[in-house]
Tab-separated table of N, CA, C and O in Angstrom:
chain	number	residue	atom	x	y	z
A	1	UNK	N	0.825	-1.195	0.000
A	1	UNK	CA	0.000	0.000	0.000
A	1	UNK	C	0.860	1.246	0.000
A	1	UNK	O	2.028	1.205	0.318
A	2	UNK	N	0.241	2.335	-0.326
A	2	UNK	CA	0.935	3.605	-0.440
A	2	UNK	C	0.898	4.357	0.874
A	2	UNK	O	-0.103	4.325	1.580
A	3	UNK	N	1.969	5.034	1.206
A	3	UNK	CA	2.009	5.894	2.381
A	3	UNK	C	1.433	7.236	1.981
A	3	UNK	O	2.053	7.986	1.253
A	4	UNK	N	0.212	7.568	2.456
A	4	UNK	CA	-0.450	8.790	2.034
A	4	UNK	C	0.287	10.042	2.475
A	4	UNK	O	0.087	11.108	1.928
A	5	UNK	N	1.177	9.952	3.449
A	5	UNK	CA	1.891	11.124	3.948
A	5	UNK	C	3.169	11.400	3.163
A	5	UNK	O	3.857	12.370	3.424
A	6	UNK	N	3.482	10.562	2.196
A	6	UNK	CA	4.701	10.731	1.413
A	6	UNK	C	4.646	12.055	0.648
A	6	UNK	O	3.816	12.248	-0.220
A	7	UNK	N	5.548	12.970	0.985
A	7	UNK	CA	5.565	14.277	0.353
A	7	UNK	C	6.150	14.225	-1.053
A	7	UNK	O	6.107	15.193	-1.770
A	8	UNK	N	6.716	13.085	-1.438
A	8	UNK	CA	7.360	12.967	-2.737
A	8	UNK	C	6.620	11.990	-3.639
A	8	UNK	O	7.236	11.292	-4.434
A	9	UNK	N	5.296	11.964	-3.511
A	9	UNK	CA	4.498	11.097	-4.369
A	9	UNK	C	4.645	11.556	-5.818
A	9	UNK	O	4.663	12.747	-6.112
A	10	UNK	N	4.764	10.597	-6.723
A	10	UNK	CA	4.914	10.887	-8.150
A	10	UNK	C	3.734	10.280	-8.887
A	10	UNK	O	3.382	9.117	-8.673
A	11	UNK	N	3.134	11.063	-9.756
A	11	UNK	CA	2.027	10.590	-10.578
A	11	UNK	C	2.578	9.665	-11.658
A	11	UNK	O	3.482	10.043	-12.409
A	12	UNK	N	2.044	8.455	-11.732
A	12	UNK	CA	2.529	7.471	-12.688
A	12	UNK	C	2.038	7.741	-14.109
A	12	UNK	O	2.508	7.124	-15.051
A	13	UNK	N	1.129	8.682	-14.262
A	13	UNK	CA	0.642	9.018	-15.601
A	13	UNK	C	1.514	10.091	-16.240
A	13	UNK	O	2.020	9.911	-17.341
A	14	UNK	N	1.749	11.210	-15.520
A	14	UNK	CA	2.537	12.302	-16.111
A	14	UNK	C	3.991	12.313	-15.650
A	14	UNK	O	4.831	12.950	-16.258
A	15	UNK	N	4.282	11.621	-14.532
A	15	UNK	CA	5.647	11.553	-14.024
A	15	UNK	C	6.060	12.720	-13.153
A	15	UNK	O	7.198	12.768	-12.687
A	16	UNK	N	5.159	13.657	-12.910
A	16	UNK	CA	5.470	14.820	-12.075
A	16	UNK	C	5.172	14.529	-10.603
A	16	UNK	O	4.353	13.673	-10.273
A	17	UNK	N	5.853	15.281	-9.718
A	17	UNK	CA	5.546	15.206	-8.295
A	17	UNK	C	4.104	15.653	-8.075
A	17	UNK	O	3.604	16.530	-8.781
A	18	UNK	N	3.461	15.058	-7.093
A	18	UNK	CA	2.081	15.433	-6.772
A	18	UNK	C	2.109	16.322	-5.541
A	18	UNK	O	2.359	15.867	-4.434
A	19	UNK	N	1.858	17.605	-5.754
A	19	UNK	CA	1.861	18.537	-4.634
A	19	UNK	C	0.466	19.088	-4.350
A	19	UNK	O	0.248	19.767	-3.362
A	20	UNK	N	-0.494	18.776	-5.211
A	20	UNK	CA	-1.886	19.172	-4.988
A	20	UNK	C	-2.780	18.300	-5.871
A	20	UNK	O	-2.304	17.665	-6.804
A	21	UNK	N	-4.052	18.274	-5.554
A	21	UNK	CA	-4.996	17.520	-6.361
A	21	UNK	C	-4.711	16.031	-6.405
A	21	UNK	O	-4.844	15.394	-7.437
A	22	UNK	N	-4.337	15.449	-5.259
A	22	UNK	CA	-3.967	14.040	-5.218
A	22	UNK	C	-5.184	13.163	-4.937
A	22	UNK	O	-6.036	13.493	-4.123
A	23	UNK	N	-5.275	12.070	-5.673
A	23	UNK	CA	-6.264	11.028	-5.422
A	23	UNK	C	-5.538	9.691	-5.444
A	23	UNK	O	-4.427	9.586	-5.966
A	24	UNK	N	-6.165	8.681	-4.857
A	24	UNK	CA	-5.552	7.356	-4.743
A	24	UNK	C	-6.478	6.311	-5.348
A	24	UNK	O	-7.700	6.399	-5.209
A	25	UNK	N	-5.892	5.327	-5.967
A	25	UNK	CA	-6.657	4.202	-6.484
A	25	UNK	C	-7.361	3.514	-5.315
A	25	UNK	O	-6.746	3.257	-4.285
A	26	UNK	N	-8.627	3.216	-5.483
A	26	UNK	CA	-9.396	2.569	-4.416
A	26	UNK	C	-8.893	1.158	-4.127
A	26	UNK	O	-8.969	0.682	-3.000
A	27	UNK	N	-8.324	0.503	-5.133
A	27	UNK	CA	-7.878	-0.873	-4.967
A	27	UNK	C	-6.433	-0.974	-4.495
A	27	UNK	O	-6.140	-1.609	-3.490
A	28	UNK	N	-5.507	-0.339	-5.231
A	28	UNK	CA	-4.078	-0.523	-4.914
A	28	UNK	C	-3.441	0.696	-4.239
A	28	UNK	O	-2.265	0.653	-3.895
A	29	UNK	N	-4.205	1.778	-4.083
A	29	UNK	CA	-3.779	2.991	-3.383
A	29	UNK	C	-2.643	3.741	-4.066
A	29	UNK	O	-1.943	4.532	-3.446
A	30	UNK	N	-2.447	3.540	-5.355
A	30	UNK	CA	-1.438	4.291	-6.107
A	30	UNK	C	-1.882	5.741	-6.231
A	30	UNK	O	-3.024	6.001	-6.615
A	31	UNK	N	-0.995	6.707	-5.926
A	31	UNK	CA	-1.374	8.118	-6.028
A	31	UNK	C	-1.347	8.619	-7.475
A	31	UNK	O	-0.541	8.173	-8.286
A	32	UNK	N	-2.243	9.542	-7.787
A	32	UNK	CA	-2.339	10.172	-9.101
A	32	UNK	C	-2.766	11.630	-8.908
A	32	UNK	O	-3.401	11.958	-7.911
A	33	UNK	N	-2.468	12.481	-9.886
A	33	UNK	CA	-3.128	13.788	-9.943
A	33	UNK	C	-4.585	13.526	-10.326
A	33	UNK	O	-4.859	12.646	-11.152
A	34	UNK	N	-5.500	14.283	-9.775
A	34	UNK	CA	-6.913	14.132	-10.134
A	34	UNK	C	-7.098	14.321	-11.639
A	34	UNK	O	-7.802	13.539	-12.288
A	35	UNK	N	-6.470	15.351	-12.199
A	35	UNK	CA	-6.610	15.608	-13.641
A	35	UNK	C	-6.078	14.449	-14.473
A	35	UNK	O	-6.662	14.086	-15.496
A	36	UNK	N	-4.975	13.846	-14.046
A	36	UNK	CA	-4.406	12.711	-14.778
A	36	UNK	C	-5.331	11.503	-14.689
A	36	UNK	O	-5.506	10.765	-15.661
A	37	UNK	N	-5.910	11.279	-13.506
A	37	UNK	CA	-6.841	10.164	-13.347
A	37	UNK	C	-8.019	10.350	-14.307
A	37	UNK	O	-8.416	9.414	-15.008
A	38	UNK	N	-8.569	11.565	-14.326
A	38	UNK	CA	-9.706	11.832	-15.211
A	38	UNK	C	-9.318	11.641	-16.673
A	38	UNK	O	-10.092	11.099	-17.463
A	39	UNK	N	-8.127	12.072	-17.042
A	39	UNK	CA	-7.649	11.915	-18.419
A	39	UNK	C	-7.500	10.438	-18.778
A	39	UNK	O	-7.924	9.993	-19.837
A	40	UNK	N	-6.889	9.667	-17.878
A	40	UNK	CA	-6.631	8.248	-18.132
A	40	UNK	C	-7.895	7.394	-17.986
A	40	UNK	O	-8.039	6.388	-18.669
A	41	UNK	N	-8.759	7.784	-17.063
A	41	UNK	CA	-10.014	7.075	-16.861
A	41	UNK	C	-9.955	5.919	-15.882
A	41	UNK	O	-10.983	5.337	-15.546
A	42	UNK	N	-8.750	5.589	-15.424
A	42	UNK	CA	-8.600	4.512	-14.453
A	42	UNK	C	-7.194	4.545	-13.869
A	42	UNK	O	-6.387	5.383	-14.226
A	43	UNK	N	-6.917	3.591	-12.988
A	43	UNK	CA	-5.606	3.500	-12.346
A	43	UNK	C	-4.523	3.213	-13.384
A	43	UNK	O	-4.740	2.451	-14.333
A	44	UNK	N	-3.351	3.783	-13.158
A	44	UNK	CA	-2.240	3.607	-14.092
A	44	UNK	C	-1.408	2.358	-13.809
A	44	UNK	O	-0.553	1.996	-14.608
A	45	UNK	N	-1.666	1.685	-12.689
A	45	UNK	CA	-0.891	0.499	-12.339
A	45	UNK	C	-1.254	-0.655	-13.264
A	45	UNK	O	-2.433	-0.995	-13.415
A	46	UNK	N	-0.243	-1.259	-13.866
A	46	UNK	CA	-0.459	-2.367	-14.793
A	46	UNK	C	-1.262	-3.480	-14.130
A	46	UNK	O	-0.930	-3.936	-13.043
A	47	UNK	N	-2.335	-3.860	-14.773
A	47	UNK	CA	-3.153	-4.949	-14.277
A	47	UNK	C	-4.204	-4.552	-13.254
A	47	UNK	O	-5.044	-5.367	-12.902
A	48	UNK	N	-4.182	-3.319	-12.764
A	48	UNK	CA	-5.153	-2.908	-11.754
A	48	UNK	C	-6.504	-2.614	-12.426
A	48	UNK	O	-7.481	-3.289	-12.176
A	49	UNK	N	-6.549	-1.568	-13.220
A	49	UNK	CA	-7.761	-1.241	-13.962
A	49	UNK	C	-8.891	-0.630	-13.162
A	49	UNK	O	-9.986	-0.430	-13.690
A	50	UNK	N	-8.657	-0.328	-11.880
A	50	UNK	CA	-9.702	0.291	-11.054
A	50	UNK	C	-10.152	1.601	-11.676
A	50	UNK	O	-9.343	2.394	-12.153
A	51	UNK	N	-11.459	1.855	-11.673
A	51	UNK	CA	-11.994	3.087	-12.252
A	51	UNK	C	-12.450	4.084	-11.196
A	51	UNK	O	-12.861	5.182	-11.535
A	52	UNK	N	-12.376	3.702	-9.923
A	52	UNK	CA	-12.771	4.603	-8.839
A	52	UNK	C	-11.556	5.000	-8.008
A	52	UNK	O	-10.659	4.190	-7.793
A	53	UNK	N	-11.574	6.239	-7.542
A	53	UNK	CA	-10.484	6.735	-6.701
A	53	UNK	C	-11.032	7.198	-5.368
A	53	UNK	O	-12.242	7.351	-5.200
A	54	UNK	N	-10.125	7.404	-4.420
A	54	UNK	CA	-10.480	7.992	-3.134
A	54	UNK	C	-9.636	9.250	-2.940
A	54	UNK	O	-8.532	9.357	-3.452
A	55	UNK	N	-10.178	10.184	-2.183
A	55	UNK	CA	-9.490	11.446	-1.946
A	55	UNK	C	-8.445	11.292	-0.846
A	55	UNK	O	-8.443	10.306	-0.102
A	56	UNK	N	-7.577	12.282	-0.738
A	56	UNK	CA	-6.542	12.258	0.296
A	56	UNK	C	-7.174	12.261	1.688
A	56	UNK	O	-6.712	11.564	2.580
A	57	UNK	N	-8.232	12.995	1.857
A	57	UNK	CA	-8.910	13.062	3.154
A	57	UNK	C	-9.419	11.672	3.562
A	57	UNK	O	-9.240	11.236	4.686
A	58	UNK	N	-10.046	10.982	2.614
A	58	UNK	CA	-10.551	9.636	2.914
A	58	UNK	C	-9.392	8.665	3.149
A	58	UNK	O	-9.465	7.791	4.002
A	59	UNK	N	-8.317	8.814	2.380
A	59	UNK	CA	-7.157	7.936	2.551
A	59	UNK	C	-6.588	8.084	3.962
A	59	UNK	O	-6.213	7.095	4.594
A	60	UNK	N	-6.542	9.295	4.471
A	60	UNK	CA	-6.037	9.516	5.825
A	60	UNK	C	-6.900	8.794	6.847
A	60	UNK	O	-6.377	8.190	7.787
A	61	UNK	N	-8.218	8.820	6.673
A	61	UNK	CA	-9.117	8.119	7.599
A	61	UNK	C	-8.906	6.606	7.513
A	61	UNK	O	-8.885	5.924	8.537
A	62	UNK	N	-8.741	6.085	6.311
A	62	UNK	CA	-8.514	4.652	6.132
A	62	UNK	C	-7.219	4.230	6.794
A	62	UNK	O	-7.177	3.222	7.504
A	63	UNK	N	-6.155	4.992	6.569
A	63	UNK	CA	-4.857	4.658	7.154
A	63	UNK	C	-4.895	4.759	8.678
A	63	UNK	O	-4.252	3.957	9.359
A	64	UNK	N	-5.629	5.719	9.216
A	64	UNK	CA	-5.736	5.870	10.672
A	64	UNK	C	-6.426	4.653	11.279
A	64	UNK	O	-6.052	4.204	12.371
A	65	UNK	N	-7.424	4.107	10.590
A	65	UNK	CA	-8.116	2.929	11.092
A	65	UNK	C	-7.222	1.694	11.069
A	65	UNK	O	-7.352	0.808	11.890
A	66	UNK	N	-6.297	1.635	10.106
A	66	UNK	CA	-5.380	0.500	9.986
A	66	UNK	C	-4.316	0.510	11.082
A	66	UNK	O	-3.768	-0.512	11.415
A	67	UNK	N	-4.022	1.709	11.608
A	67	UNK	CA	-2.936	1.847	12.593
A	67	UNK	C	-3.329	1.365	13.960
A	67	UNK	O	-4.361	1.110	14.341
């Protein structure tokens, strides 16, 4: 899983650092820019194919429950 607090998250679609507008794949938790996710239409991780994302706020709640 992805560490949502990672300040150096990189979008796998455009390759740029994600400093705002971050969303995570609902299945594999890979971070993406929201705009890149919308452009691609699904998760960029090979074989994942998830079409739904979760926001950073929700990811923080999920990770807090896991701890």
